[in-house]
Amino acid sequence: MINHGKNIKIFTGNSHPGLAKDIADILGLTVGEAKVSTFSDGEISVDVNETVRGTDVFIIQSTNNPVNDNMMELLIMIDAFKRASAGRITAVMPYYGYARQDRKAKARDPITAKLVADILTAAGAHRVLTMDLHAAQIQGYFNIPVDHLLGSPILAKYFVQKGFADREDVVVVSPDLGSVTRARKFADKLHAPIAIIDKRRPKANVSEIMNIIGDIQDKTVILVDDMIDTAGTITNGANALVKMGAKEVYACCTHAVLSGPAIDRIKESAIKELVMLNTIDLPEEKMLDKFRMLSVAPVFAEAIKRIYEDTPVSKLFED
């Protein structure tokens, strides 16, 4: 049980209560009594059934599908705790929805990631704790502290423990140019070289492989990405790698969004094993034999402990 002379309480919405319980268990706490439900017309109702006056409140809520419902749950919970005189409110968002709309890609585009940051702040959040933002600059959209945890060390540790480190036949592959830095840091932990898939995306959720930069001939490759949504990028990449001479393909990601045709695509793809973190609650019916889910509860629990005790969180940002 952590102790700092003031109360700490963990609450959760409906997006991922299992993760909230795991985090609370690690900290020696119980999840706070709050009920998040809906009125008959779909409006969200929040009932907090215990005092939070002066308390350090952490609300654990990923804003995945249904994105808008989960977002509104989080905002209304923040407002409820603010009006109940909570001492400090931290929005713990293992998955930050709308993160892909981080810039104006074409004329008259919204920058929704910034809008979400403004709304969270206006609702009353004092700080945000999240993991693997799609674009690191989203931290700068906030005028409150943002602690940005990394998922790749958890994923890399799994592959190191499976004996992939220091093998001459292992290559870490970035599925696009935007993920090169992530792949390089991942490869450093395995002491492996990297390769890059050069692709173009003619329209949203559609990707086309162009060519592969690097040597993947007769290699065991590990595809590394921050999220998998419709799985077009990762499965097209895996299939192309096998066609171009790769021996076998593993893949890993932090956020398993897995919407639309993702499950079927992965099932039929050349991916031998897909390793994911549980920032998003994946229903049992979506689990395949080739899926491996790792928990982010320990790193989030450690971050919450450090924030609560006012000790440095920076150690957790290091790769």
Short mmCIF file of C-alpha atoms in Angstrom, two decimals:
data_model
loop_
_atom_site.label_atom_id
_atom_site.label_comp_id
_atom_site.label_asym_id
_atom_site.label_seq_id
_atom_site.Cartn_x
_atom_site.Cartn_y
_atom_site.Cartn_z
CA MET A 1 0.00 0.00 0.00
CA ILE A 2 1.45 3.36 -0.98
CA ASN A 3 1.19 6.20 1.49
CA HIS A 4 1.88 9.89 1.14
CA GLY A 5 -0.19 11.47 3.89
CA LYS A 6 -3.09 12.17 1.50
CA ASN A 7 -5.68 9.92 -0.09
CA ILE A 8 -5.27 8.29 -3.48
CA LYS A 9 -8.17 6.74 -5.33
CA ILE A 10 -8.41 4.85 -8.61
CA PHE A 11 -11.61 5.10 -10.65
CA THR A 12 -12.59 3.70 -14.02
CA GLY A 13 -15.17 4.17 -16.73
CA ASN A 14 -16.50 1.32 -18.86
CA SER A 15 -13.71 1.13 -21.44
CA HIS A 16 -11.27 -1.10 -19.55
CA PRO A 17 -12.30 -1.98 -15.97
CA GLY A 18 -10.05 -5.07 -16.00
CA LEU A 19 -6.91 -2.98 -16.47
CA ALA A 20 -8.05 -0.56 -13.73
CA LYS A 21 -8.44 -3.48 -11.32
CA ASP A 22 -4.99 -4.86 -12.22
CA ILE A 23 -3.39 -1.45 -11.61
CA ALA A 24 -5.25 -1.00 -8.31
CA ASP A 25 -4.22 -4.50 -7.17
CA ILE A 26 -0.54 -3.74 -7.82
CA LEU A 27 -0.86 -0.53 -5.78
CA GLY A 28 -2.68 -2.31 -2.95
CA LEU A 29 -5.86 -0.34 -3.58
CA THR A 30 -9.42 -1.09 -4.60
CA VAL A 31 -11.17 0.57 -7.54
CA GLY A 32 -13.36 3.43 -6.29
CA GLU A 33 -17.13 3.18 -6.18
CA ALA A 34 -18.45 5.03 -9.20
CA LYS A 35 -21.18 3.93 -11.56
CA VAL A 36 -21.13 5.08 -15.17
CA SER A 37 -24.39 4.33 -16.97
CA THR A 38 -26.70 5.86 -19.57
CA PHE A 39 -30.16 7.36 -19.51
CA SER A 40 -32.75 5.93 -21.91
CA ASP A 41 -31.87 8.57 -24.54
CA GLY A 42 -28.18 7.64 -24.46
CA GLU A 43 -26.92 10.47 -22.24
CA ILE A 44 -24.17 9.38 -19.86
CA SER A 45 -24.77 9.41 -16.12
CA VAL A 46 -22.03 9.28 -13.47
CA ASP A 47 -22.66 8.47 -9.81
CA VAL A 48 -19.68 8.73 -7.44
CA ASN A 49 -20.55 6.86 -4.25
CA GLU A 50 -17.64 7.85 -2.01
CA THR A 51 -15.97 11.06 -0.93
CA VAL A 52 -13.05 12.38 -2.98
CA ARG A 53 -12.54 15.74 -1.24
CA GLY A 54 -8.83 16.59 -1.30
CA THR A 55 -8.01 13.22 -2.86
CA ASP A 56 -5.47 12.46 -5.60
CA VAL A 57 -7.85 10.92 -8.18
CA PHE A 58 -6.70 8.79 -11.13
CA ILE A 59 -9.35 7.96 -13.75
CA ILE A 60 -8.37 5.02 -15.97
CA GLN A 61 -10.15 5.21 -19.32
CA SER A 62 -8.96 4.37 -22.83
CA THR A 63 -10.80 6.28 -25.54
CA ASN A 64 -11.12 3.48 -28.07
CA ASN A 65 -14.29 2.24 -29.80
CA PRO A 66 -16.93 3.44 -29.02
CA VAL A 67 -14.61 6.45 -29.01
CA ASN A 68 -17.14 9.21 -28.39
CA ASP A 69 -18.94 7.32 -25.59
CA ASN A 70 -15.67 6.56 -23.82
CA MET A 71 -14.47 10.14 -24.27
CA MET A 72 -17.69 11.57 -22.83
CA GLU A 73 -17.53 9.14 -19.89
CA LEU A 74 -14.03 10.42 -19.10
CA LEU A 75 -15.00 14.08 -19.43
CA ILE A 76 -18.11 13.72 -17.26
CA MET A 77 -16.15 11.79 -14.61
CA ILE A 78 -13.51 14.54 -14.55
CA ASP A 79 -16.25 17.14 -14.11
CA ALA A 80 -17.89 15.12 -11.33
CA PHE A 81 -14.63 14.82 -9.39
CA LYS A 82 -13.78 18.50 -9.92
CA ARG A 83 -17.17 19.51 -8.51
CA ALA A 84 -16.66 17.07 -5.62
CA SER A 85 -13.49 19.00 -4.65
CA ALA A 86 -10.91 16.36 -5.62
CA GLY A 87 -7.40 17.60 -4.85
CA ARG A 88 -5.88 16.59 -8.19
CA ILE A 89 -7.37 14.74 -11.17
CA THR A 90 -5.18 12.69 -13.51
CA ALA A 91 -6.72 11.31 -16.71
CA VAL A 92 -5.01 7.96 -17.27
CA MET A 93 -5.54 7.22 -20.97
CA PRO A 94 -3.63 4.07 -21.99
CA TYR A 95 -4.98 4.69 -25.52
CA TYR A 96 -5.57 8.30 -26.60
CA GLY A 97 -8.33 8.44 -29.21
CA TYR A 98 -8.24 10.92 -32.11
CA ALA A 99 -4.42 10.94 -31.94
CA ARG A 100 -4.13 10.32 -35.70
CA GLN A 101 -5.78 13.65 -36.46
CA ASP A 102 -2.73 15.56 -35.26
CA ARG A 103 -2.15 18.00 -38.15
CA LYS A 104 -3.78 19.47 -41.24
CA ALA A 105 -3.01 16.88 -43.89
CA LYS A 106 -5.07 18.83 -46.42
CA ALA A 107 -7.02 22.07 -46.62
CA ARG A 108 -9.84 22.53 -44.09
CA ASP A 109 -8.86 19.51 -41.97
CA PRO A 110 -9.54 19.71 -38.22
CA ILE A 111 -6.76 19.04 -35.72
CA THR A 112 -8.88 16.88 -33.48
CA ALA A 113 -6.05 15.69 -31.23
CA LYS A 114 -5.62 19.34 -30.13
CA LEU A 115 -9.37 19.75 -29.67
CA VAL A 116 -9.44 16.71 -27.37
CA ALA A 117 -6.53 18.16 -25.37
CA ASP A 118 -8.42 21.44 -24.94
CA ILE A 119 -11.62 19.66 -23.87
CA LEU A 120 -9.82 17.48 -21.29
CA THR A 121 -8.21 20.57 -19.79
CA ALA A 122 -11.48 22.53 -19.80
CA ALA A 123 -13.24 19.62 -18.06
CA GLY A 124 -10.80 19.94 -15.16
CA ALA A 125 -7.99 17.41 -15.67
CA HIS A 126 -4.78 18.50 -13.91
CA ARG A 127 -2.53 16.11 -15.81
CA VAL A 128 -2.64 13.28 -18.36
CA LEU A 129 -0.89 9.91 -18.28
CA THR A 130 -0.86 8.01 -21.57
CA MET A 131 1.18 5.57 -23.65
CA ASP A 132 2.61 5.69 -27.19
CA LEU A 133 0.82 8.68 -28.66
CA HIS A 134 0.54 8.30 -32.43
CA ALA A 135 2.45 11.58 -32.74
CA ALA A 136 4.75 12.71 -29.93
CA GLN A 137 3.98 16.40 -30.56
CA ILE A 138 0.49 15.87 -29.09
CA GLN A 139 2.16 16.41 -25.69
CA GLY A 140 2.61 20.02 -26.77
CA TYR A 141 -1.11 20.44 -27.38
CA PHE A 142 -1.67 20.48 -23.61
CA ASN A 143 -1.01 23.28 -21.14
CA ILE A 144 -0.98 20.75 -18.29
CA PRO A 145 1.64 18.05 -17.57
CA VAL A 146 1.54 15.01 -19.87
CA ASP A 147 3.44 11.85 -18.94
CA HIS A 148 4.04 9.81 -22.10
CA LEU A 149 4.94 6.18 -21.36
CA LEU A 150 6.57 3.87 -23.87
CA GLY A 151 5.27 0.43 -24.82
CA SER A 152 8.26 -0.76 -26.84
CA PRO A 153 10.41 -1.78 -23.82
CA ILE A 154 7.65 -4.23 -22.74
CA LEU A 155 7.42 -5.65 -26.26
CA ALA A 156 11.21 -5.81 -26.71
CA LYS A 157 11.62 -7.59 -23.36
CA TYR A 158 9.19 -10.30 -24.54
CA PHE A 159 11.26 -10.98 -27.67
CA VAL A 160 14.52 -10.89 -25.71
CA GLN A 161 13.12 -13.50 -23.33
CA LYS A 162 12.10 -15.63 -26.34
CA GLY A 163 15.73 -15.65 -27.48
CA PHE A 164 15.52 -13.21 -30.40
CA ALA A 165 18.37 -11.00 -29.14
CA ASP A 166 21.86 -11.23 -30.69
CA ARG A 167 20.68 -13.54 -33.48
CA GLU A 168 22.20 -12.96 -36.90
CA ASP A 169 19.00 -13.99 -38.69
CA VAL A 170 16.70 -11.45 -36.94
CA VAL A 171 15.75 -8.14 -38.55
CA VAL A 172 13.41 -5.51 -37.08
CA VAL A 173 11.19 -3.96 -39.76
CA SER A 174 9.43 -0.61 -39.73
CA PRO A 175 6.09 -0.86 -41.60
CA ASP A 176 6.46 2.72 -42.87
CA LEU A 177 8.84 5.68 -42.79
CA GLY A 178 7.02 7.23 -39.83
CA SER A 179 7.87 4.32 -37.53
CA VAL A 180 11.60 4.19 -38.22
CA THR A 181 12.65 5.76 -34.90
CA ARG A 182 10.46 3.31 -32.98
CA ALA A 183 11.88 0.36 -34.92
CA ARG A 184 15.47 1.54 -34.40
CA LYS A 185 15.03 1.77 -30.63
CA PHE A 186 13.38 -1.65 -30.61
CA ALA A 187 16.22 -3.09 -32.71
CA ASP A 188 18.83 -1.65 -30.34
CA LYS A 189 17.41 -3.77 -27.52
CA LEU A 190 17.67 -6.92 -29.63
CA HIS A 191 21.04 -5.89 -31.14
CA ALA A 192 19.50 -6.42 -34.56
CA PRO A 193 19.60 -4.48 -37.86
CA ILE A 194 16.52 -2.75 -39.25
CA ALA A 195 14.72 -2.67 -42.59
CA ILE A 196 12.01 -0.29 -43.79
CA ILE A 197 8.89 -0.87 -45.86
CA ASP A 198 8.41 2.01 -48.28
CA LYS A 199 4.71 2.36 -49.01
CA ARG A 200 2.17 4.87 -50.15
CA ARG A 201 -1.39 5.28 -48.89
CA PRO A 202 -3.78 6.27 -51.72
CA LYS A 203 -6.66 6.82 -49.26
CA ALA A 204 -7.51 6.31 -45.58
CA ASN A 205 -7.12 2.72 -44.29
CA VAL A 206 -5.68 1.60 -47.65
CA SER A 207 -1.95 1.02 -48.04
CA GLU A 208 0.10 -0.23 -50.96
CA ILE A 209 3.58 -1.68 -50.58
CA MET A 210 6.23 -0.14 -52.81
CA ASN A 211 9.55 -1.77 -51.88
CA ILE A 212 11.67 -2.88 -48.93
CA ILE A 213 14.83 -1.05 -47.88
CA GLY A 214 17.23 -3.47 -46.19
CA ASP A 215 18.16 -7.15 -46.23
CA ILE A 216 15.36 -9.52 -45.21
CA GLN A 217 16.35 -12.53 -47.34
CA ASP A 218 16.04 -15.74 -45.28
CA LYS A 219 15.59 -13.65 -42.12
CA THR A 220 13.18 -13.85 -39.20
CA VAL A 221 11.58 -10.41 -39.18
CA ILE A 222 9.73 -8.51 -36.45
CA LEU A 223 7.33 -5.80 -37.63
CA VAL A 224 6.98 -3.00 -35.05
CA ASP A 225 4.14 -0.45 -35.04
CA ASP A 226 2.38 1.75 -32.49
CA MET A 227 -1.15 0.64 -33.40
CA ILE A 228 -3.00 -1.79 -35.62
CA ASP A 229 -6.41 -0.57 -36.76
CA THR A 230 -7.79 -2.27 -39.89
CA ALA A 231 -4.50 -4.24 -40.14
CA GLY A 232 -3.98 -3.37 -43.81
CA THR A 233 -0.50 -1.94 -43.29
CA ILE A 234 0.80 -4.73 -41.05
CA THR A 235 -0.65 -7.65 -43.07
CA ASN A 236 0.33 -6.22 -46.48
CA GLY A 237 3.80 -5.68 -45.06
CA ALA A 238 4.03 -9.20 -43.64
CA ASN A 239 2.83 -10.80 -46.88
CA ALA A 240 5.25 -8.70 -48.95
CA LEU A 241 8.17 -9.61 -46.68
CA VAL A 242 7.49 -13.33 -47.15
CA LYS A 243 7.16 -12.90 -50.93
CA MET A 244 10.49 -11.08 -50.98
CA GLY A 245 12.31 -13.86 -49.12
CA ALA A 246 11.72 -13.49 -45.37
CA LYS A 247 11.76 -16.80 -43.50
CA GLU A 248 9.02 -15.97 -40.96
CA VAL A 249 7.25 -12.85 -39.73
CA TYR A 250 6.37 -11.76 -36.21
CA ALA A 251 4.58 -8.50 -35.46
CA CYS A 252 3.99 -6.36 -32.40
CA CYS A 253 2.13 -3.19 -31.48
CA THR A 254 1.10 -1.17 -28.44
CA HIS A 255 -2.54 -0.48 -29.33
CA ALA A 256 -4.72 -3.31 -30.71
CA VAL A 257 -7.54 -1.24 -32.19
CA LEU A 258 -8.43 -4.08 -34.60
CA SER A 259 -11.48 -2.61 -36.30
CA GLY A 260 -13.36 -3.64 -39.45
CA PRO A 261 -11.66 -6.49 -41.35
CA ALA A 262 -8.59 -6.59 -39.05
CA ILE A 263 -9.16 -10.00 -37.45
CA ASP A 264 -9.77 -11.78 -40.78
CA ARG A 265 -6.78 -10.06 -42.37
CA ILE A 266 -4.45 -11.07 -39.57
CA LYS A 267 -5.84 -14.62 -39.51
CA GLU A 268 -5.13 -15.06 -43.21
CA SER A 269 -1.79 -13.22 -43.23
CA ALA A 270 1.78 -14.48 -43.06
CA ILE A 271 2.13 -13.24 -39.47
CA LYS A 272 3.19 -16.13 -37.24
CA GLU A 273 2.59 -14.34 -33.93
CA LEU A 274 1.18 -10.91 -33.09
CA VAL A 275 2.25 -9.49 -29.72
CA MET A 276 0.12 -6.65 -28.33
CA LEU A 277 -0.26 -4.62 -25.15
CA ASN A 278 -3.61 -4.45 -23.35
CA THR A 279 -4.08 -0.67 -23.55
CA ILE A 280 -7.40 -1.54 -25.22
CA ASP A 281 -9.75 -4.20 -23.87
CA LEU A 282 -9.90 -6.84 -26.61
CA PRO A 283 -13.08 -8.97 -26.47
CA GLU A 284 -12.57 -12.71 -26.13
CA GLU A 285 -14.25 -13.34 -29.50
CA LYS A 286 -11.53 -11.32 -31.24
CA MET A 287 -8.66 -13.33 -29.77
CA LEU A 288 -6.82 -15.60 -32.20
CA ASP A 289 -4.36 -18.39 -31.42
CA LYS A 290 -1.56 -16.29 -32.92
CA PHE A 291 -2.28 -13.36 -30.53
CA ARG A 292 -0.16 -12.76 -27.42
CA MET A 293 -1.36 -10.05 -25.01
CA LEU A 294 1.04 -8.42 -22.53
CA SER A 295 -0.07 -6.26 -19.60
CA VAL A 296 0.72 -2.56 -19.19
CA ALA A 297 -0.61 -2.58 -15.60
CA PRO A 298 2.85 -2.70 -13.94
CA VAL A 299 4.24 0.33 -15.78
CA PHE A 300 1.05 2.37 -15.30
CA ALA A 301 0.96 1.41 -11.61
CA GLU A 302 4.56 2.55 -11.21
CA ALA A 303 3.83 5.83 -13.00
CA ILE A 304 0.76 6.48 -10.82
CA LYS A 305 2.81 5.71 -7.70
CA ARG A 306 5.51 8.19 -8.74
CA ILE A 307 2.99 10.91 -9.63
CA TYR A 308 1.20 10.42 -6.31
CA GLU A 309 4.44 10.49 -4.32
CA ASP A 310 5.81 13.47 -6.30
CA THR A 311 8.90 11.51 -7.32
CA PRO A 312 10.46 11.58 -10.83
CA VAL A 313 8.54 9.80 -13.59
CA SER A 314 11.30 10.40 -16.15
CA LYS A 315 12.90 7.00 -15.51
CA LEU A 316 9.82 5.38 -17.08
CA PHE A 317 10.23 7.40 -20.31
CA GLU A 318 13.66 5.95 -20.97
CA ASP A 319 13.79 3.25 -23.59
#
